[in-house]
Short mmCIF file of N, CA and C in Angstrom, two decimals:
data_model
loop_
_atom_site.label_atom_id
_atom_site.label_comp_id
_atom_site.label_asym_id
_atom_site.label_seq_id
_atom_site.Cartn_x
_atom_site.Cartn_y
_atom_site.Cartn_z
N UNK L 22 100.39 77.92 157.76
CA UNK L 22 100.79 77.20 157.29
C UNK L 22 100.37 76.32 156.47
N UNK L 23 98.95 75.91 156.79
CA UNK L 23 98.27 75.10 156.21
C UNK L 23 98.09 75.26 154.64
N UNK L 24 97.91 76.20 154.32
CA UNK L 24 97.87 76.28 152.72
C UNK L 24 99.28 75.87 151.93
N UNK L 25 100.37 75.77 152.43
CA UNK L 25 101.68 75.52 151.84
C UNK L 25 101.74 74.08 151.72
N UNK L 26 100.92 73.05 152.37
CA UNK L 26 101.28 71.64 152.89
C UNK L 26 100.93 70.85 151.31
N UNK L 27 99.95 71.38 150.62
CA UNK L 27 100.15 71.11 149.45
C UNK L 27 101.08 71.00 148.22
N UNK L 28 101.95 72.01 148.44
CA UNK L 28 103.33 72.00 147.71
C UNK L 28 104.16 71.50 147.78
N UNK L 29 104.13 70.38 148.76
CA UNK L 29 105.35 69.25 148.89
C UNK L 29 105.05 68.59 147.89
N UNK L 30 104.31 68.45 147.11
CA UNK L 30 103.96 66.91 146.22
C UNK L 30 104.54 68.03 144.68
N UNK L 31 105.32 66.99 144.20
CA UNK L 31 106.33 68.19 142.79
C UNK L 31 105.33 68.10 142.13
N UNK L 32 104.09 67.05 141.77
CA UNK L 32 103.47 67.32 140.51
C UNK L 32 102.45 68.65 141.03
N UNK L 33 102.01 68.91 142.22
CA UNK L 33 101.16 70.14 142.70
C UNK L 33 102.02 71.33 142.14
N UNK L 34 103.19 71.01 142.79
CA UNK L 34 104.03 72.53 142.68
C UNK L 34 104.12 72.93 141.07
N UNK L 35 104.50 71.89 140.25
CA UNK L 35 104.56 72.27 138.78
C UNK L 35 103.23 72.49 138.22
N UNK L 36 102.23 72.07 138.60
CA UNK L 36 100.88 72.34 137.91
C UNK L 36 100.33 73.67 138.54
N UNK L 37 100.77 74.48 139.73
CA UNK L 37 100.40 75.50 140.31
C UNK L 37 101.41 76.69 139.35
N UNK L 38 102.49 76.22 139.27
CA UNK L 38 103.99 77.39 138.37
C UNK L 38 102.91 77.35 136.72
N UNK L 39 102.58 76.25 136.18
CA UNK L 39 101.74 76.24 134.91
C UNK L 39 100.42 77.20 134.62
N UNK L 40 100.37 77.03 135.92
CA UNK L 40 98.73 78.03 136.12
C UNK L 40 99.25 79.52 136.09
N UNK L 41 100.48 80.02 137.03
CA UNK L 41 100.49 80.84 137.15
C UNK L 41 101.14 81.57 136.17
N UNK L 42 102.07 80.48 135.53
CA UNK L 42 102.86 81.43 133.79
C UNK L 42 101.59 81.53 132.75
N UNK L 43 100.67 80.96 132.64
CA UNK L 43 99.40 80.93 131.79
C UNK L 43 98.86 82.19 132.02
N UNK L 44 98.29 82.36 133.50
CA UNK L 44 97.81 83.58 133.92
C UNK L 44 98.09 84.99 133.42
N UNK L 45 99.46 84.59 133.84
CA UNK L 45 100.33 85.83 133.79
C UNK L 45 100.51 86.03 131.93
N UNK L 46 100.72 85.30 131.06
CA UNK L 46 100.72 85.21 129.96
C UNK L 46 99.59 85.81 129.25
N UNK L 47 98.53 85.68 130.11
CA UNK L 47 97.34 85.84 129.18
C UNK L 47 97.15 87.64 129.73
N UNK L 48 97.60 88.04 131.02
CA UNK L 48 97.79 89.42 131.16
C UNK L 48 98.50 90.10 130.62
N UNK L 49 99.67 89.66 129.97
CA UNK L 49 100.66 90.60 128.97
C UNK L 49 99.68 90.98 127.71
N UNK L 50 100.39 92.46 127.71
CA UNK L 50 99.50 92.75 126.22
C UNK L 50 100.13 92.35 125.27
N UNK L 51 99.52 92.13 123.98
CA UNK L 51 99.87 91.49 122.85
C UNK L 51 101.14 92.43 122.57
N UNK L 52 101.17 93.78 122.41
CA UNK L 52 102.48 94.46 121.68
C UNK L 52 103.84 93.89 122.62
N UNK L 53 103.59 93.77 123.89
CA UNK L 53 104.74 93.38 124.65
C UNK L 53 105.06 91.36 124.02
N UNK L 54 103.93 91.05 123.83
CA UNK L 54 104.41 89.70 123.01
C UNK L 54 105.04 89.52 122.03
N UNK L 55 104.53 90.76 120.85
CA UNK L 55 105.33 90.81 120.06
C UNK L 55 106.37 91.47 119.69
N UNK L 56 107.15 91.95 120.59
CA UNK L 56 108.33 92.63 120.34
C UNK L 56 109.54 91.98 120.62
N UNK L 57 110.49 92.47 119.66
CA UNK L 57 111.74 91.40 119.16
C UNK L 57 112.41 91.21 120.54
N UNK L 58 112.43 90.32 121.10
CA UNK L 58 113.26 90.32 122.58
C UNK L 58 114.96 89.87 122.49
N UNK L 59 114.79 88.90 121.52
CA UNK L 59 116.64 88.61 121.38
C UNK L 59 117.00 89.80 120.53
N UNK L 60 116.31 90.30 119.28
CA UNK L 60 117.04 91.51 119.17
C UNK L 60 117.59 92.65 119.78
N UNK L 61 116.59 92.63 120.87
CA UNK L 61 116.49 93.70 121.99
C UNK L 61 118.00 93.40 122.74
N UNK L 62 117.83 92.22 123.07
CA UNK L 62 119.03 91.46 123.73
C UNK L 62 120.72 91.47 123.25
N UNK L 63 120.57 91.18 121.81
CA UNK L 63 121.92 91.46 121.09
C UNK L 63 122.38 92.99 121.06
N UNK L 64 121.35 93.77 121.17
CA UNK L 64 121.85 95.24 121.16
C UNK L 64 122.37 95.28 122.31
N UNK L 65 121.71 95.33 123.27
CA UNK L 65 122.06 95.53 124.54
C UNK L 65 123.36 95.11 124.66
N UNK L 66 123.09 93.98 124.27
CA UNK L 66 124.80 93.37 124.74
C UNK L 66 126.03 94.08 124.38
N UNK L 67 125.65 94.31 122.89
CA UNK L 67 126.65 95.20 121.96
C UNK L 67 126.75 96.59 122.60
N UNK L 68 125.96 97.12 122.87
CA UNK L 68 126.32 98.83 123.94
C UNK L 68 126.40 98.43 125.23
N UNK L 69 126.64 97.41 126.20
CA UNK L 69 127.38 96.76 127.15
C UNK L 69 129.14 96.72 126.70
N UNK L 70 129.22 95.71 125.58
CA UNK L 70 130.53 95.35 125.44
C UNK L 70 131.20 97.20 125.00
N UNK L 71 130.32 97.94 124.07
CA UNK L 71 130.98 99.15 123.87
C UNK L 71 131.32 99.96 125.11
N UNK L 72 130.49 99.67 126.28
CA UNK L 72 130.89 101.02 127.42
C UNK L 72 131.95 100.18 127.84
N UNK L 73 132.32 98.67 127.75
CA UNK L 73 133.15 97.90 128.74
C UNK L 73 134.79 98.23 128.14
N UNK L 74 134.50 98.19 126.67
CA UNK L 74 135.50 98.79 125.92
C UNK L 74 136.57 100.40 126.22
N UNK L 75 135.37 100.95 126.42
CA UNK L 75 135.15 102.53 126.90
C UNK L 75 135.97 102.53 128.08
N UNK L 76 135.58 102.02 129.00
CA UNK L 76 135.74 101.46 130.43
C UNK L 76 137.16 101.60 130.71
N UNK L 77 137.21 100.25 129.62
CA UNK L 77 138.92 99.61 129.53
C UNK L 77 139.87 100.88 129.19
N UNK L 78 139.67 101.38 128.35
CA UNK L 78 140.59 101.91 127.63
C UNK L 78 141.22 103.35 128.60
N UNK L 79 140.05 104.06 129.22
CA UNK L 79 140.29 105.22 130.27
C UNK L 79 140.97 104.63 131.34
N UNK L 80 140.45 103.60 131.61
CA UNK L 80 140.85 103.01 133.06
C UNK L 80 142.50 102.91 133.05
N UNK L 81 142.66 102.00 131.72
CA UNK L 81 144.36 101.93 131.36
C UNK L 81 144.48 103.74 131.41
N UNK L 82 144.04 104.37 130.21
CA UNK L 82 145.04 105.66 130.47
C UNK L 82 144.96 106.30 131.48
N UNK L 83 144.20 106.22 132.75
CA UNK L 83 144.14 106.36 134.14
C UNK L 83 145.68 105.71 134.74
N UNK L 84 145.56 104.27 134.45
CA UNK L 84 146.53 104.01 135.38
C UNK L 84 147.77 104.60 134.43
N UNK L 85 148.14 104.87 133.40
CA UNK L 85 149.49 105.09 132.78
C UNK L 85 149.45 106.29 133.28
N UNK L 86 148.59 107.48 133.33
CA UNK L 86 148.92 108.60 133.96
C UNK L 86 149.25 108.54 135.33
N UNK L 87 148.26 108.03 136.02
CA UNK L 87 149.33 108.24 137.39
C UNK L 87 150.35 107.47 137.98
N UNK L 88 150.35 106.11 137.21
CA UNK L 88 152.10 105.78 137.41
C UNK L 88 152.96 106.71 136.88
N UNK L 89 152.91 107.10 135.86
CA UNK L 89 153.84 107.90 135.00
C UNK L 89 154.35 109.49 136.16
N UNK L 90 153.24 109.79 136.80
CA UNK L 90 153.32 110.77 138.12
C UNK L 90 154.22 110.51 138.77
N UNK L 91 153.71 109.05 139.05
CA UNK L 91 154.84 108.76 140.68
C UNK L 91 155.87 107.92 140.30
N UNK L 92 156.39 107.18 139.24
CA UNK L 92 157.41 107.11 138.52
C UNK L 92 158.42 107.80 138.04
N UNK L 93 158.17 109.22 137.68
CA UNK L 93 159.29 110.05 137.48
C UNK L 93 160.11 110.85 138.14
N UNK L 94 159.19 111.25 139.48
CA UNK L 94 159.47 111.69 140.53
C UNK L 94 160.33 110.86 140.98
N UNK L 95 160.26 109.59 141.31
CA UNK L 95 160.77 108.16 141.81
C UNK L 95 162.27 108.29 141.02
N UNK L 96 162.22 108.30 140.09
CA UNK L 96 163.45 108.19 139.07
C UNK L 96 164.31 109.35 139.49
N UNK L 97 163.88 110.52 139.41
CA UNK L 97 165.06 111.63 139.70
C UNK L 97 165.39 111.65 141.16
N UNK L 98 164.58 111.02 142.27
CA UNK L 98 165.05 110.99 143.24
C UNK L 98 166.53 110.16 143.71
N UNK L 99 166.12 109.10 142.82
CA UNK L 99 167.18 107.92 142.77
C UNK L 99 168.36 108.06 142.00
N UNK L 100 168.48 109.48 141.11
CA UNK L 100 169.14 110.10 140.21
C UNK L 100 169.12 109.15 139.13
N UNK L 101 168.38 108.68 138.95
CA UNK L 101 168.56 107.94 137.72
C UNK L 101 167.47 108.56 136.46
N UNK L 102 167.99 109.89 136.07
CA UNK L 102 166.93 110.70 135.45
C UNK L 102 167.07 110.20 133.30
N UNK L 103 168.27 109.66 133.42
CA UNK L 103 168.55 109.38 132.18
C UNK L 103 167.75 107.86 131.58
N UNK L 104 167.20 107.19 132.73
CA UNK L 104 166.69 106.02 132.40
C UNK L 104 165.29 106.11 131.71
N UNK L 105 164.76 107.55 132.35
CA UNK L 105 163.03 107.99 132.11
C UNK L 105 163.02 107.68 130.62
N UNK L 106 163.89 108.33 129.69
CA UNK L 106 163.78 108.63 127.94
C UNK L 106 163.68 107.31 127.69
N UNK L 107 165.09 106.89 127.73
CA UNK L 107 165.53 105.21 127.37
C UNK L 107 164.27 104.15 127.85
N UNK L 108 164.05 104.14 128.95
CA UNK L 108 162.87 103.31 129.27
C UNK L 108 161.53 103.47 128.38
N UNK L 109 161.36 104.90 128.30
CA UNK L 109 160.20 104.83 127.42
C UNK L 109 159.85 104.87 126.30
N UNK L 110 161.65 104.89 125.76
CA UNK L 110 161.65 104.31 123.91
C UNK L 110 161.57 103.04 123.44
N UNK L 111 162.33 102.28 124.74
CA UNK L 111 162.34 101.01 124.67
C UNK L 111 161.07 100.38 125.11
N UNK L 112 160.39 101.01 125.70
CA UNK L 112 159.02 100.61 126.02
C UNK L 112 158.13 100.35 124.50
N UNK L 113 158.11 102.05 124.01
CA UNK L 113 157.41 101.97 122.56
C UNK L 113 157.89 101.23 121.77
N UNK L 114 158.90 101.04 121.54
CA UNK L 114 159.30 100.05 120.63
C UNK L 114 158.88 98.63 120.61
N UNK L 115 158.84 98.21 121.59
CA UNK L 115 158.72 97.25 122.24
C UNK L 115 157.10 96.89 121.99
N UNK L 116 156.03 97.68 122.20
CA UNK L 116 154.88 97.53 122.16
C UNK L 116 154.50 97.75 120.83
N UNK L 117 155.31 98.47 119.69
CA UNK L 117 154.93 98.32 118.07
C UNK L 117 155.44 97.04 117.80
N UNK L 118 156.46 96.59 118.26
CA UNK L 118 156.65 95.28 117.92
C UNK L 118 155.82 94.00 118.00
N UNK L 119 155.39 94.11 119.38
CA UNK L 119 153.88 92.85 119.89
C UNK L 119 152.96 93.31 119.13
N UNK L 120 152.83 94.53 118.63
CA UNK L 120 151.46 94.49 117.87
C UNK L 120 151.71 94.66 116.80
N UNK L 121 153.04 94.23 115.90
CA UNK L 121 153.07 93.61 114.58
C UNK L 121 153.26 92.60 115.00
N UNK L 122 153.69 91.83 115.58
CA UNK L 122 153.88 90.23 115.74
C UNK L 122 152.23 89.54 116.14
N UNK L 123 151.38 90.45 116.61
CA UNK L 123 150.28 89.93 116.71
C UNK L 123 149.09 90.26 115.54
N UNK L 124 149.90 91.41 114.68
CA UNK L 124 148.92 91.30 113.39
C UNK L 124 149.12 90.19 112.53
N UNK L 125 150.29 89.54 112.60
CA UNK L 125 150.75 88.48 111.84
C UNK L 125 150.04 87.50 112.02
N UNK L 126 150.31 87.03 113.70
CA UNK L 126 149.32 85.98 114.32
C UNK L 126 147.88 85.88 113.86
N UNK L 127 147.34 87.16 114.08
CA UNK L 127 145.87 87.66 113.72
C UNK L 127 145.15 88.02 112.24
N UNK L 128 145.39 87.31 111.16
CA UNK L 128 145.44 87.60 110.23
C UNK L 128 143.97 88.72 110.16
N UNK L 129 142.76 87.89 110.96
CA UNK L 129 141.68 88.40 110.52
C UNK L 129 141.72 90.00 111.57
N UNK L 130 141.20 91.21 110.64
CA UNK L 130 141.55 92.76 110.91
C UNK L 130 140.37 93.10 111.72
N UNK L 131 139.48 92.27 112.64
CA UNK L 131 138.03 92.91 112.74
C UNK L 131 138.00 93.42 114.18
N UNK L 132 137.68 93.99 114.63
CA UNK L 132 137.50 95.41 115.72
C UNK L 132 137.71 94.29 116.99
N UNK L 133 137.36 93.23 116.55
CA UNK L 133 137.08 92.30 118.33
C UNK L 133 138.95 91.90 118.35
N UNK L 134 139.20 91.82 117.04
CA UNK L 134 140.93 90.98 117.39
C UNK L 134 141.61 92.43 117.78
N UNK L 135 141.46 93.57 117.18
CA UNK L 135 142.16 94.74 117.42
C UNK L 135 141.90 94.83 119.09
N UNK L 136 140.97 94.93 119.69
CA UNK L 136 140.80 94.87 121.32
C UNK L 136 141.53 94.07 121.98
N UNK L 137 141.48 92.63 121.48
CA UNK L 137 142.02 91.94 122.05
C UNK L 137 143.63 91.65 122.02
N UNK L 138 144.10 92.32 121.09
CA UNK L 138 145.74 92.47 120.44
C UNK L 138 145.97 93.61 122.05
N UNK L 139 145.33 94.70 121.69
CA UNK L 139 145.51 95.96 122.50
C UNK L 139 145.66 95.24 124.00
N UNK L 140 144.47 94.70 124.58
CA UNK L 140 144.28 94.13 125.54
C UNK L 140 145.37 93.47 126.43
N UNK L 141 145.61 92.85 125.15
CA UNK L 141 147.09 91.40 125.65
C UNK L 141 148.29 92.30 125.71
N UNK L 142 148.34 93.33 124.87
CA UNK L 142 149.68 93.63 125.21
C UNK L 142 149.43 95.04 126.16
N UNK L 143 148.20 95.80 126.71
CA UNK L 143 148.64 96.39 127.80
C UNK L 143 148.77 95.59 129.29
N UNK L 144 147.87 94.24 129.06
CA UNK L 144 148.32 93.24 130.39
C UNK L 144 149.73 92.90 130.41
N UNK L 145 150.86 92.48 129.49
CA UNK L 145 151.95 92.22 129.11
C UNK L 145 152.69 93.57 130.18
N UNK L 146 152.19 94.55 129.75
CA UNK L 146 152.74 95.82 130.48
C UNK L 146 152.47 96.36 131.59
N UNK L 147 151.40 96.06 132.02
CA UNK L 147 150.46 96.28 133.59
C UNK L 147 152.07 95.13 134.07
N UNK L 148 151.79 93.73 133.72
CA UNK L 148 152.49 92.75 134.56
C UNK L 148 154.09 93.54 134.87
N UNK L 149 154.65 94.15 133.48
CA UNK L 149 156.17 94.49 133.28
C UNK L 149 156.17 95.19 134.74
N UNK L 150 155.42 95.98 134.86
CA UNK L 150 155.07 97.28 135.70
C UNK L 150 155.12 96.67 137.36
N UNK L 151 154.10 95.59 137.23
CA UNK L 151 154.34 95.18 138.94
C UNK L 151 155.41 94.15 139.36
N UNK L 152 155.81 93.62 138.59
CA UNK L 152 157.16 92.64 138.61
C UNK L 152 158.30 93.92 138.82
N UNK L 153 158.59 94.77 137.73
CA UNK L 153 159.66 95.90 138.30
C UNK L 153 159.24 96.44 139.64
N UNK L 154 158.31 96.27 140.24
CA UNK L 154 158.14 97.18 141.48
C UNK L 154 158.78 96.22 142.83
N UNK L 155 158.62 94.62 142.54
CA UNK L 155 158.89 93.89 143.31
C UNK L 155 160.43 93.24 143.05
N UNK L 156 161.27 93.71 142.01
CA UNK L 156 162.38 93.48 141.38
C UNK L 156 163.47 93.70 142.05
N UNK L 157 164.38 92.74 142.43
CA UNK L 157 165.38 93.91 143.16
C UNK L 157 166.75 93.96 142.51
N UNK L 158 167.43 95.18 142.96
CA UNK L 158 168.62 95.90 142.14
C UNK L 158 168.01 96.92 141.50
N UNK L 159 168.89 97.45 140.48
CA UNK L 159 168.66 98.75 140.47
C UNK L 159 168.15 98.82 138.96
N UNK L 160 167.89 97.89 138.33
CA UNK L 160 167.14 97.74 136.74
C UNK L 160 165.61 98.01 136.79
N UNK L 161 165.04 98.07 138.03
CA UNK L 161 163.52 98.06 138.66
C UNK L 161 163.41 99.59 137.94
N UNK L 162 163.92 100.59 137.93
CA UNK L 162 163.77 101.85 137.41
C UNK L 162 163.46 101.74 136.01
N UNK L 163 164.33 101.35 135.41
CA UNK L 163 164.54 100.94 133.83
C UNK L 163 163.12 100.38 133.45
N UNK L 164 162.85 99.10 134.02
CA UNK L 164 161.56 98.27 134.02
C UNK L 164 160.01 99.09 133.96
N UNK L 165 160.40 100.01 135.07
CA UNK L 165 158.96 100.60 135.47
C UNK L 165 159.16 101.92 133.94
N UNK L 166 159.92 102.46 133.53
CA UNK L 166 159.87 103.27 132.35
C UNK L 166 159.79 102.64 131.15
N UNK L 167 159.97 101.39 131.06
CA UNK L 167 159.42 100.38 129.64
C UNK L 167 158.16 99.85 129.88
N UNK L 168 157.57 99.63 131.05
CA UNK L 168 156.30 99.59 131.11
C UNK L 168 155.04 101.09 130.49
N UNK L 169 155.62 101.98 131.12
CA UNK L 169 155.10 103.21 131.11
C UNK L 169 155.30 103.47 129.49
N UNK L 170 156.46 103.44 129.28
CA UNK L 170 156.87 103.52 127.56
C UNK L 170 155.60 102.37 126.57
N UNK L 171 155.68 101.43 126.80
CA UNK L 171 154.54 100.52 126.52
C UNK L 171 153.48 100.72 126.60
N UNK L 172 152.80 101.05 128.12
CA UNK L 172 151.25 101.83 128.14
C UNK L 172 150.95 103.03 127.24
N UNK L 173 151.93 103.49 127.01
CA UNK L 173 152.00 104.77 126.23
C UNK L 173 151.27 104.58 125.12
N UNK L 174 152.18 103.68 125.02
CA UNK L 174 152.01 103.42 123.15
C UNK L 174 150.91 102.64 122.51
N UNK L 175 150.45 101.85 123.50
CA UNK L 175 149.26 100.80 123.60
C UNK L 175 147.99 102.05 123.68
N UNK L 176 147.88 102.79 124.61
CA UNK L 176 146.90 103.88 125.10
C UNK L 176 146.89 104.73 123.88
N UNK L 177 147.94 105.00 123.25
CA UNK L 177 147.71 106.17 121.78
C UNK L 177 147.39 105.34 120.71
N UNK L 178 147.78 104.27 120.36
CA UNK L 178 146.97 103.35 119.48
C UNK L 178 145.41 102.87 119.31
N UNK L 179 145.01 102.86 120.91
CA UNK L 179 143.59 102.50 121.05
C UNK L 179 143.21 103.95 120.90
N UNK L 180 143.33 104.98 121.37
CA UNK L 180 142.76 106.25 121.34
C UNK L 180 142.65 106.87 119.77
N UNK L 181 143.12 106.02 118.61
CA UNK L 181 143.27 106.39 117.33
C UNK L 181 142.73 105.04 116.64
N UNK L 182 141.87 104.33 117.47
CA UNK L 182 141.03 103.30 116.41
C UNK L 182 139.71 103.96 116.06
N UNK L 183 139.48 103.82 115.10
CA UNK L 183 137.90 104.21 114.52
C UNK L 183 136.77 103.69 115.26
N UNK L 184 136.10 104.21 115.32
CA UNK L 184 134.91 103.69 116.08
C UNK L 184 133.75 103.15 115.34
N UNK L 185 134.19 101.46 115.03
CA UNK L 185 133.45 100.49 114.28
C UNK L 185 132.33 100.21 115.04
N UNK L 186 132.18 100.35 116.35
CA UNK L 186 131.10 99.81 117.21
C UNK L 186 129.62 99.43 116.69
N UNK L 187 129.55 100.45 115.50
CA UNK L 187 127.79 100.25 115.18
C UNK L 187 126.77 100.97 116.57
N UNK L 188 127.18 102.19 116.52
CA UNK L 188 126.34 103.04 117.58
C UNK L 188 125.35 103.65 117.00
N UNK L 189 125.68 103.96 115.67
CA UNK L 189 124.75 104.21 115.23
C UNK L 189 123.53 103.68 114.34
N UNK L 190 123.58 102.53 114.58
CA UNK L 190 122.68 101.36 114.03
C UNK L 190 121.69 100.50 114.95
N UNK L 191 122.23 101.20 116.07
CA UNK L 191 121.11 100.64 117.13
C UNK L 191 120.08 100.97 117.17
N UNK L 192 119.75 101.92 117.03
CA UNK L 192 118.54 102.71 117.20
C UNK L 192 117.49 102.20 115.68
N UNK L 193 118.06 101.81 114.31
CA UNK L 193 118.02 101.26 113.23
C UNK L 193 117.35 99.57 113.83
N UNK L 194 117.85 98.80 114.63
CA UNK L 194 117.62 97.56 114.45
C UNK L 194 116.67 97.37 115.47
N UNK L 195 115.81 97.91 115.87
CA UNK L 195 114.71 97.51 116.71
C UNK L 195 113.33 98.48 116.23
N UNK L 196 112.89 97.62 115.27
CA UNK L 196 111.39 98.39 114.67
C UNK L 196 110.46 98.59 115.84
N UNK L 197 109.78 99.77 115.61
CA UNK L 197 108.61 100.56 116.33
C UNK L 197 107.55 99.79 115.82
N UNK L 198 106.95 99.21 116.80
CA UNK L 198 105.46 98.90 116.69
C UNK L 198 104.56 99.51 117.20
#
């Protein structure tokens, strides 16, 4: 531990770190120093956002699929078969209505706002489904299917979105040196 006693002084520690940084910088090849790191960072972040959007979309689709598989037999076992199409219809109409309202509130029709809109609407219907599981009384079946209908409409709209994420332009963003 005798060699580390000199690092108790902050000035010596800072001088050693600066010396190490300069030595490492001198050892790095020039091509690595010339690489456009900021542009590569923005491309990587854009790709991660695209992957995140796709993951969210497919997890929403999986949640919708699994919840429908369990909600329909549950309603049939409680002799409420007629609630299923009515709840799906109301959920679909409510999702379209919420989408139109959010389009009017967000006048800018960029892809970011569309994703935020669909995310907000889907979170609303997921909350409706979770609240309906703890809702006392016979109306919980109806709310389960309203949530399913809303999620069905959001998944359908999200599936039909055009791919505007610039995936083909990522190879053009980084020049080859």
